[in-house]
mmCIF file of C-alpha atoms in Angstrom:
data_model
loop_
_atom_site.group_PDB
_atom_site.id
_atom_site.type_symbol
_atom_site.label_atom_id
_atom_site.label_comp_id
_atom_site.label_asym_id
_atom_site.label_seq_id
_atom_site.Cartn_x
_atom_site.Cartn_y
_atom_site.Cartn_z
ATOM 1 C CA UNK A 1 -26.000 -58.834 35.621
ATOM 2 C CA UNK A 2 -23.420 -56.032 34.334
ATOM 3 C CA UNK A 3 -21.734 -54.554 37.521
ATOM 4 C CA UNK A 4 -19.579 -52.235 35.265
ATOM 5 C CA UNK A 5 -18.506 -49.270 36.906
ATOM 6 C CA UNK A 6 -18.498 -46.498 33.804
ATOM 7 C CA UNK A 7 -15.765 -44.994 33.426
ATOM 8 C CA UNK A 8 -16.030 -40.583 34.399
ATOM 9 C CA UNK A 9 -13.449 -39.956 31.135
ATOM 10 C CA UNK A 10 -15.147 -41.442 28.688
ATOM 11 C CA UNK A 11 -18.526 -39.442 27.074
ATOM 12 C CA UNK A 12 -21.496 -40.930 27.554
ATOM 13 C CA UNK A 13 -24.328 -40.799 24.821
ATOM 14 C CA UNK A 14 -25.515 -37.731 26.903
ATOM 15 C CA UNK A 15 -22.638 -35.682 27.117
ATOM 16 C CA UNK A 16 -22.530 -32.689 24.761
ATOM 17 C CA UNK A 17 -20.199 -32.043 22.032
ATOM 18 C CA UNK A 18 -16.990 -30.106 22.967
ATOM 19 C CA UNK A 19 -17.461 -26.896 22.176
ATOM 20 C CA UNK A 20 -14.692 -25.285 19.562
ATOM 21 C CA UNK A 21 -11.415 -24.279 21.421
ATOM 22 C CA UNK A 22 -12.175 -20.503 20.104
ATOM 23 C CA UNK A 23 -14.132 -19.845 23.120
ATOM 24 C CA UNK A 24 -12.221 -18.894 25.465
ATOM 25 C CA UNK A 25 -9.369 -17.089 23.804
ATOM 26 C CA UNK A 26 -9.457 -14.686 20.702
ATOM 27 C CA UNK A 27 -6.360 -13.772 18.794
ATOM 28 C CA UNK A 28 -5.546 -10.395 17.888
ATOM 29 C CA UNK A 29 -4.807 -8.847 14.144
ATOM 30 C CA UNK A 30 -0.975 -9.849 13.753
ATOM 31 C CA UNK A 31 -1.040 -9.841 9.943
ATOM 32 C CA UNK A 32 0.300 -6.020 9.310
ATOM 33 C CA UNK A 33 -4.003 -4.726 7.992
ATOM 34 C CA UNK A 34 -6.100 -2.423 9.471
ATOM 35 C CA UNK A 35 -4.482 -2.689 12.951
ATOM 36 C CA UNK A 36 -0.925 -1.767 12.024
ATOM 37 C CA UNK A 37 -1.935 0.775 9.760
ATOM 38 C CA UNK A 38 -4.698 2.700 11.921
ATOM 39 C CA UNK A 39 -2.280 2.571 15.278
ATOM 40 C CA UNK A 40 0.963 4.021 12.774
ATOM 41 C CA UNK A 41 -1.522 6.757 11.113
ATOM 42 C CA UNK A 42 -2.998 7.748 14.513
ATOM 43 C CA UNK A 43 0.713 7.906 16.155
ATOM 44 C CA UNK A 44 2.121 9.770 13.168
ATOM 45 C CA UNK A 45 -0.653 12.262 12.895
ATOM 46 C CA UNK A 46 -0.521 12.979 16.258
ATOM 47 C CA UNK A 47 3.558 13.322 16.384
ATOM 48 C CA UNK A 48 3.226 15.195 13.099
ATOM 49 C CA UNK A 49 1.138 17.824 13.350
ATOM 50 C CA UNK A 50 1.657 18.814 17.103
ATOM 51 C CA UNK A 51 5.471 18.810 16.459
ATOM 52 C CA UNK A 52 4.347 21.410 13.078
ATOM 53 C CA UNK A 53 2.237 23.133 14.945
ATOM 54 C CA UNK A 54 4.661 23.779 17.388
ATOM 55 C CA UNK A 55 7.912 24.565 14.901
ATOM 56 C CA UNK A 56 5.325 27.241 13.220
ATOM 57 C CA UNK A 57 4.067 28.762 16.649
ATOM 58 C CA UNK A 58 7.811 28.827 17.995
ATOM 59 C CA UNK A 59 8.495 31.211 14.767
ATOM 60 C CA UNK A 60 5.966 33.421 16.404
ATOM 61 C CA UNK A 61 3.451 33.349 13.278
ATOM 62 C CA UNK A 62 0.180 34.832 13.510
ATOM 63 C CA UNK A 63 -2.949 32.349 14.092
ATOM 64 C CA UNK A 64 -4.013 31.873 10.584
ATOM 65 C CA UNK A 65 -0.717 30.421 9.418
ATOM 66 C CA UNK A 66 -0.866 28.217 12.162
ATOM 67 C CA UNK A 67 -4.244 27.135 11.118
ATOM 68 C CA UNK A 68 -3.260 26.696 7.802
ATOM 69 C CA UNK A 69 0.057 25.110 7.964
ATOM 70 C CA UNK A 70 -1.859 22.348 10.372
ATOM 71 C CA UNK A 71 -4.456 21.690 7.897
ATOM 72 C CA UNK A 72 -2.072 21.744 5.088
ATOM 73 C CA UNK A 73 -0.512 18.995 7.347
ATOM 74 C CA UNK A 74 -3.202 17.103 8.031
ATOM 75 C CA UNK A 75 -3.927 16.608 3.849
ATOM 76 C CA UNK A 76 -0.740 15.821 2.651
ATOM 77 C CA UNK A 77 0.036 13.424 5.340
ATOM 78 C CA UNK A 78 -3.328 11.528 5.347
ATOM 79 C CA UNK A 79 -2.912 10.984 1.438
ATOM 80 C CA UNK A 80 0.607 10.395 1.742
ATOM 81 C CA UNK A 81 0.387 7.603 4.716
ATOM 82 C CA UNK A 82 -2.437 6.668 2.877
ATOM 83 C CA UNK A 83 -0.703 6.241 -0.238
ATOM 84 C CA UNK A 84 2.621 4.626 1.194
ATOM 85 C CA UNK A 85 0.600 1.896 2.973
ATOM 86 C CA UNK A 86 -1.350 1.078 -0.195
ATOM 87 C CA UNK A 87 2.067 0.545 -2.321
ATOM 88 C CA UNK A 88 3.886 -1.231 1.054
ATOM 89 C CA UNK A 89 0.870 -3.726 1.521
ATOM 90 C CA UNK A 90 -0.054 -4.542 -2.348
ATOM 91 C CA UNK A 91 3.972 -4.576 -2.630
ATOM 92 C CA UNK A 92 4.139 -7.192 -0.006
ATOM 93 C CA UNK A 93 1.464 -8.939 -1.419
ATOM 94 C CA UNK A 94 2.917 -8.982 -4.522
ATOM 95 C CA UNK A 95 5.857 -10.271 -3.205
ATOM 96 C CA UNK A 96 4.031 -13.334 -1.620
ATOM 97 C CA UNK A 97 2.528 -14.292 -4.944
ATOM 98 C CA UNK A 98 5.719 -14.499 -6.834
ATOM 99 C CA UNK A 99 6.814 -17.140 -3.689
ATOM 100 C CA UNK A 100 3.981 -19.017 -4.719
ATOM 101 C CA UNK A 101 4.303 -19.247 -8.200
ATOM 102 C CA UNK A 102 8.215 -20.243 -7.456
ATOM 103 C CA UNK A 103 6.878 -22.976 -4.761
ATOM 104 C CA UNK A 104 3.926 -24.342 -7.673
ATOM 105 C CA UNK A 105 6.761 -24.305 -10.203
ATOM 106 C CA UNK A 106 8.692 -27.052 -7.530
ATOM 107 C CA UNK A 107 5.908 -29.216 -6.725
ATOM 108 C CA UNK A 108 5.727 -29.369 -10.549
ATOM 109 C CA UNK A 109 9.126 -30.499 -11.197
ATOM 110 C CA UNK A 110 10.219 -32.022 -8.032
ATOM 111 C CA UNK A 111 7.211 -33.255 -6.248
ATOM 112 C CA UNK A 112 9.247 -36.312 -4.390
ATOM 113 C CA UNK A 113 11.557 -34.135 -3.053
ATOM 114 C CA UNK A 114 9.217 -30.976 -1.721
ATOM 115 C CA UNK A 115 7.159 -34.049 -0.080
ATOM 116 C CA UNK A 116 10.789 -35.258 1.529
ATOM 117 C CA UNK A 117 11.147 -31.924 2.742
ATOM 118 C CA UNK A 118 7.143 -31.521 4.223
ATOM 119 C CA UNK A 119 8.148 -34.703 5.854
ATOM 120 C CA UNK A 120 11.193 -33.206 7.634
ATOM 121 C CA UNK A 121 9.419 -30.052 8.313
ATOM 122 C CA UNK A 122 7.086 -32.465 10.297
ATOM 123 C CA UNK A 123 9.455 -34.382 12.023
ATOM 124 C CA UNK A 124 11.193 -31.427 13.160
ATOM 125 C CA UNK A 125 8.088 -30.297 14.841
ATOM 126 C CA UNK A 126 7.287 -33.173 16.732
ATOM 127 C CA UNK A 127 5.808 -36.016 14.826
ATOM 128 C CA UNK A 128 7.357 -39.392 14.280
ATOM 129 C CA UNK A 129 8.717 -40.040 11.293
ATOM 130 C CA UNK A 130 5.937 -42.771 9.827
ATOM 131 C CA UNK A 131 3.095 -39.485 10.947
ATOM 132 C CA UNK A 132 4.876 -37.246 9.317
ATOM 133 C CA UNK A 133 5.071 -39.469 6.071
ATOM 134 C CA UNK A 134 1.545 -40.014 5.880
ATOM 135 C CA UNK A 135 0.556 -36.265 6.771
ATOM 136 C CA UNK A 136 3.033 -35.371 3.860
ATOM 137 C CA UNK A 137 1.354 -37.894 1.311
ATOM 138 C CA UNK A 138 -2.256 -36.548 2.614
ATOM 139 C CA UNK A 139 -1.409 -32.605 2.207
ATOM 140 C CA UNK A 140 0.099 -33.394 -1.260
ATOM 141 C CA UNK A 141 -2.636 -35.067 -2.332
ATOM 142 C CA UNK A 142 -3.698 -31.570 -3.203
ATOM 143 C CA UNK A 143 -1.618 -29.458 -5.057
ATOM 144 C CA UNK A 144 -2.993 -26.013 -3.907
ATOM 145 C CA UNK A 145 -2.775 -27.306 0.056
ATOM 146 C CA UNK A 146 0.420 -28.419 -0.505
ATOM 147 C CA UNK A 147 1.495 -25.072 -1.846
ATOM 148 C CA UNK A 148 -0.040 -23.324 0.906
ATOM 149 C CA UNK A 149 1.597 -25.524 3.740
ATOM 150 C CA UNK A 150 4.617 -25.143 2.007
ATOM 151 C CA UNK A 151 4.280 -21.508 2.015
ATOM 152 C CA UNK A 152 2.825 -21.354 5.447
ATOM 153 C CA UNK A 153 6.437 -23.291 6.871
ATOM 154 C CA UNK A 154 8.518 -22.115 4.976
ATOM 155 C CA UNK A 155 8.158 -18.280 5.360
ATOM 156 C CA UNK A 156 5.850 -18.125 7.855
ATOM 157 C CA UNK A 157 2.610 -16.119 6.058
ATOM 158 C CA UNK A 158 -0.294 -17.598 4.957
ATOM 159 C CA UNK A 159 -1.247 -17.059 0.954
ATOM 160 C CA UNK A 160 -4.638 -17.248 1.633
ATOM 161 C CA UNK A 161 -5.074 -14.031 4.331
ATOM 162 C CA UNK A 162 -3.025 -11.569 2.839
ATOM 163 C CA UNK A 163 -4.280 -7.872 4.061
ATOM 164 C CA UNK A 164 -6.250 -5.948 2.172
ATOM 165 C CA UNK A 165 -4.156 -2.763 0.733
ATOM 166 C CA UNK A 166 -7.493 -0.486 0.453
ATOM 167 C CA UNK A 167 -8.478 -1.464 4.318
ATOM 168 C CA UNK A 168 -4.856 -0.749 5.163
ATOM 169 C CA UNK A 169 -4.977 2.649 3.174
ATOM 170 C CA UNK A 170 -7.998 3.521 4.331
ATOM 171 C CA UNK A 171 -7.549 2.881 8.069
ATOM 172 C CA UNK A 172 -4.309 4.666 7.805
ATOM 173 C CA UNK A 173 -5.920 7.637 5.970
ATOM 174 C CA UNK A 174 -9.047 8.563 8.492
ATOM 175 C CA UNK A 175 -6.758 7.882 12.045
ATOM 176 C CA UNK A 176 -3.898 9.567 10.539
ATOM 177 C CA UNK A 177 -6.438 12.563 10.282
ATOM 178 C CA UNK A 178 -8.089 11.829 13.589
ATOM 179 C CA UNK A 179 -4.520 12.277 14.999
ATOM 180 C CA UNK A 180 -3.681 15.770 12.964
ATOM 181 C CA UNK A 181 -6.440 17.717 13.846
ATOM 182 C CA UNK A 182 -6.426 16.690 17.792
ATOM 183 C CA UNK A 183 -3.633 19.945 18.653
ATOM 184 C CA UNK A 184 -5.892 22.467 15.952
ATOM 185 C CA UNK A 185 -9.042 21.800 18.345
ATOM 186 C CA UNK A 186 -8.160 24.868 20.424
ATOM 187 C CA UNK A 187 -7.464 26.790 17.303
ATOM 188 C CA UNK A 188 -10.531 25.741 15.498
ATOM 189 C CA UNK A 189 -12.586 26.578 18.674
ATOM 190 C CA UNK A 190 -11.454 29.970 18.612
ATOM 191 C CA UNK A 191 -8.293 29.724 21.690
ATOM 192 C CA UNK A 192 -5.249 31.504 20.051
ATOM 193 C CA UNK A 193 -3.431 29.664 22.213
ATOM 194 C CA UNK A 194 0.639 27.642 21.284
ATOM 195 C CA UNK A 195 0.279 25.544 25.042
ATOM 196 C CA UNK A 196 -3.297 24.616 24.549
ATOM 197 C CA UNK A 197 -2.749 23.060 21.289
ATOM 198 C CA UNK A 198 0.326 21.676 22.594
ATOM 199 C CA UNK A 199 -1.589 20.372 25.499
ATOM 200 C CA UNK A 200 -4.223 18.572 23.513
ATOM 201 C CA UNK A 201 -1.700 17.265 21.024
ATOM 202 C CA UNK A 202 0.000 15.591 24.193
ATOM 203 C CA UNK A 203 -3.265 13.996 25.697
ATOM 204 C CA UNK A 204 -3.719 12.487 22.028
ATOM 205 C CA UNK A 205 -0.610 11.517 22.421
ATOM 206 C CA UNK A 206 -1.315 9.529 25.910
ATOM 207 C CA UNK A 207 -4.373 8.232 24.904
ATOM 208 C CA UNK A 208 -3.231 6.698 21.640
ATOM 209 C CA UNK A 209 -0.100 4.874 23.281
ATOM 210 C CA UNK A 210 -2.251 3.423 25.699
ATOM 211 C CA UNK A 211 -4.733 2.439 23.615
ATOM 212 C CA UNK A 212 -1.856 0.868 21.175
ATOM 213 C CA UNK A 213 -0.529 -0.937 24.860
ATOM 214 C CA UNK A 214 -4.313 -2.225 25.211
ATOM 215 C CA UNK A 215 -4.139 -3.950 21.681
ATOM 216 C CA UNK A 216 -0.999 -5.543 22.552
ATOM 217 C CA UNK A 217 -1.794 -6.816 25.948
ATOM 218 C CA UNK A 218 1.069 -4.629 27.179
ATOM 219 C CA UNK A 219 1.222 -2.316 30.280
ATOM 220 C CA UNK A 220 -0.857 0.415 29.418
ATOM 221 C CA UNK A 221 0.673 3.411 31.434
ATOM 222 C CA UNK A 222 4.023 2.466 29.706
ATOM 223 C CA UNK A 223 2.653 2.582 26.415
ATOM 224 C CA UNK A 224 1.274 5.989 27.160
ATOM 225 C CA UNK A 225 4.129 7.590 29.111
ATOM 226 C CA UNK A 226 6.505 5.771 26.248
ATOM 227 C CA UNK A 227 4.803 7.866 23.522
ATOM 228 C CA UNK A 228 4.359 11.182 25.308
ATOM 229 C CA UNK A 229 8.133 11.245 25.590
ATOM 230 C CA UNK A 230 8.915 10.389 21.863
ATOM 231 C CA UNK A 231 6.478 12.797 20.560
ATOM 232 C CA UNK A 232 7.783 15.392 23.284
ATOM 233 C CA UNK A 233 11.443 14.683 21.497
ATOM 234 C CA UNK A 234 10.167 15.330 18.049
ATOM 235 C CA UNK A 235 7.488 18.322 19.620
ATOM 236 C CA UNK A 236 10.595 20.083 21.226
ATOM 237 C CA UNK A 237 13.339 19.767 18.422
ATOM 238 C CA UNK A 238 10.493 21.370 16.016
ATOM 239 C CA UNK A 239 9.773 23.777 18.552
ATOM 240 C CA UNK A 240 13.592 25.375 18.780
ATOM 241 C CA UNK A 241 14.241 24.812 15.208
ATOM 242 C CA UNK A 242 11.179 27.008 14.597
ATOM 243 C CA UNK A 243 12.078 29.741 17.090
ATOM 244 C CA UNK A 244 15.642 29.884 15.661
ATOM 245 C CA UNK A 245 14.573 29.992 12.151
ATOM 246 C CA UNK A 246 11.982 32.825 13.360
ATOM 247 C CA UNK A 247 14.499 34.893 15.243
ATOM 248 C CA UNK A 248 16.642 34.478 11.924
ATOM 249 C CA UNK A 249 13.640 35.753 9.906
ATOM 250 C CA UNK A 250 13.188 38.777 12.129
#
């Protein structure tokens, strides 16, 4: 007769698989894509075109121009943030395959040595020294995993999820619009009015550095009172600047 008491660690045949540690945690986009680029275009649009709007109504122009000069703004800015993140992420890119082709080029000519120096990188992290031989010998086994891990450890990216630049350009382009034409609503809806578009430019301004805080799990009212005040910097200098230059003019 087995009097076996079974043991409450160990699965029985019953007990489910665990489930995958994704679950309860999800990371968010740290790898300078859409994220980065919609949060910058939404931030600059905003800061932009308030702060023009307000240099161009402190000169005491007429509506029109103050129409115009904010949708003048809002094009060349959306291509030109577009454009600059296209060329900074493909750039970047770029950059990241030339690293690879110099790290292939190494495992070519010195592949005892790179695998020495996987093995250190794997000691240094933790693992004995007879673990971190093996796992060396395992991931260069394959060339292209070895390159990556190399990659991966050695400058901290990984080769194989490099952003898109199109999604970054793109993202960039449409919230860097969405943040121009928030201070020309009252315009566009017929209020001839400097301190309403002001007003709605600094709401934007609120909403978008809280909503920036919410994406970094930081304090949310900070984030927004944080950006009011640096776009109320850039909104103010414009403003005087404009008034002098009008007063100058008249």
């Amino acid at each position: 007769m087995n009097d076996a008491v079974p043991d409450p660690d160990k699965p029985s045949a019953s007990t489910p698989p665990p489930r995958p540690h994704e679950f309860d945690h999800k990371h968010s986009d740290v790898s300078g894509g859409w994220l980065r680029a919609a949060v910058f275009g939404a931030m600059d649009g905003l800061v932009t075109n308030t702060s023009l709007i307000a240099g161009v109504g402190g000169a005491g122009v007429d509506t029109q121009t103050v129409i115009l000069s904010g949708v003048a703004g809002l094009v060349a800015g959306a291509f030109s943030m577009a454009l600059g993140e296209y060329t900074s992420v493909s750039t970047s890119n770029e950059q990241i395959d030339a690293e690879v082709r110099v790290e292939r080029r190494a495992l070519r000519r010195h592949p005892e040595a790179e695998e020495a120096e996987l093995v250190e990188t794997f000691t240094s992290m933790g693992m004995s020294e007879q673990t971190a031989t093996a796992a060396a010998a395992e991931v260069h086994a394959d060339t292209d995993r070895a390159v990556d891990i190399h990659i991966t450890h050695e400058l901290g990216v990984n080769p194989q999820e490099k952003p898109s630049p199109l999604v970054a350009a793109g993202s960039s382009f449409v919230m860097f619009a969405i943040g121009a034409i928030i201070p020309l609503l009252p315009y566009l809806f017929g209020f001839e009015s400097l301190f309403a578009g002001l007003a709605i430019g600094g709401v934007g301004l609120l909403l978008a550095g809280g909503l920036a805080a919410y994406f970094t799990a930081q304090s949310r009212i900070r984030g927004a009172v944080r950006q009011l005040v640096f776009g109320a910097i850039a909104v103010g200098a414009t403003y005087v600047v404009g008034a002098l230059i009008g007063v100058g003019v008249g």
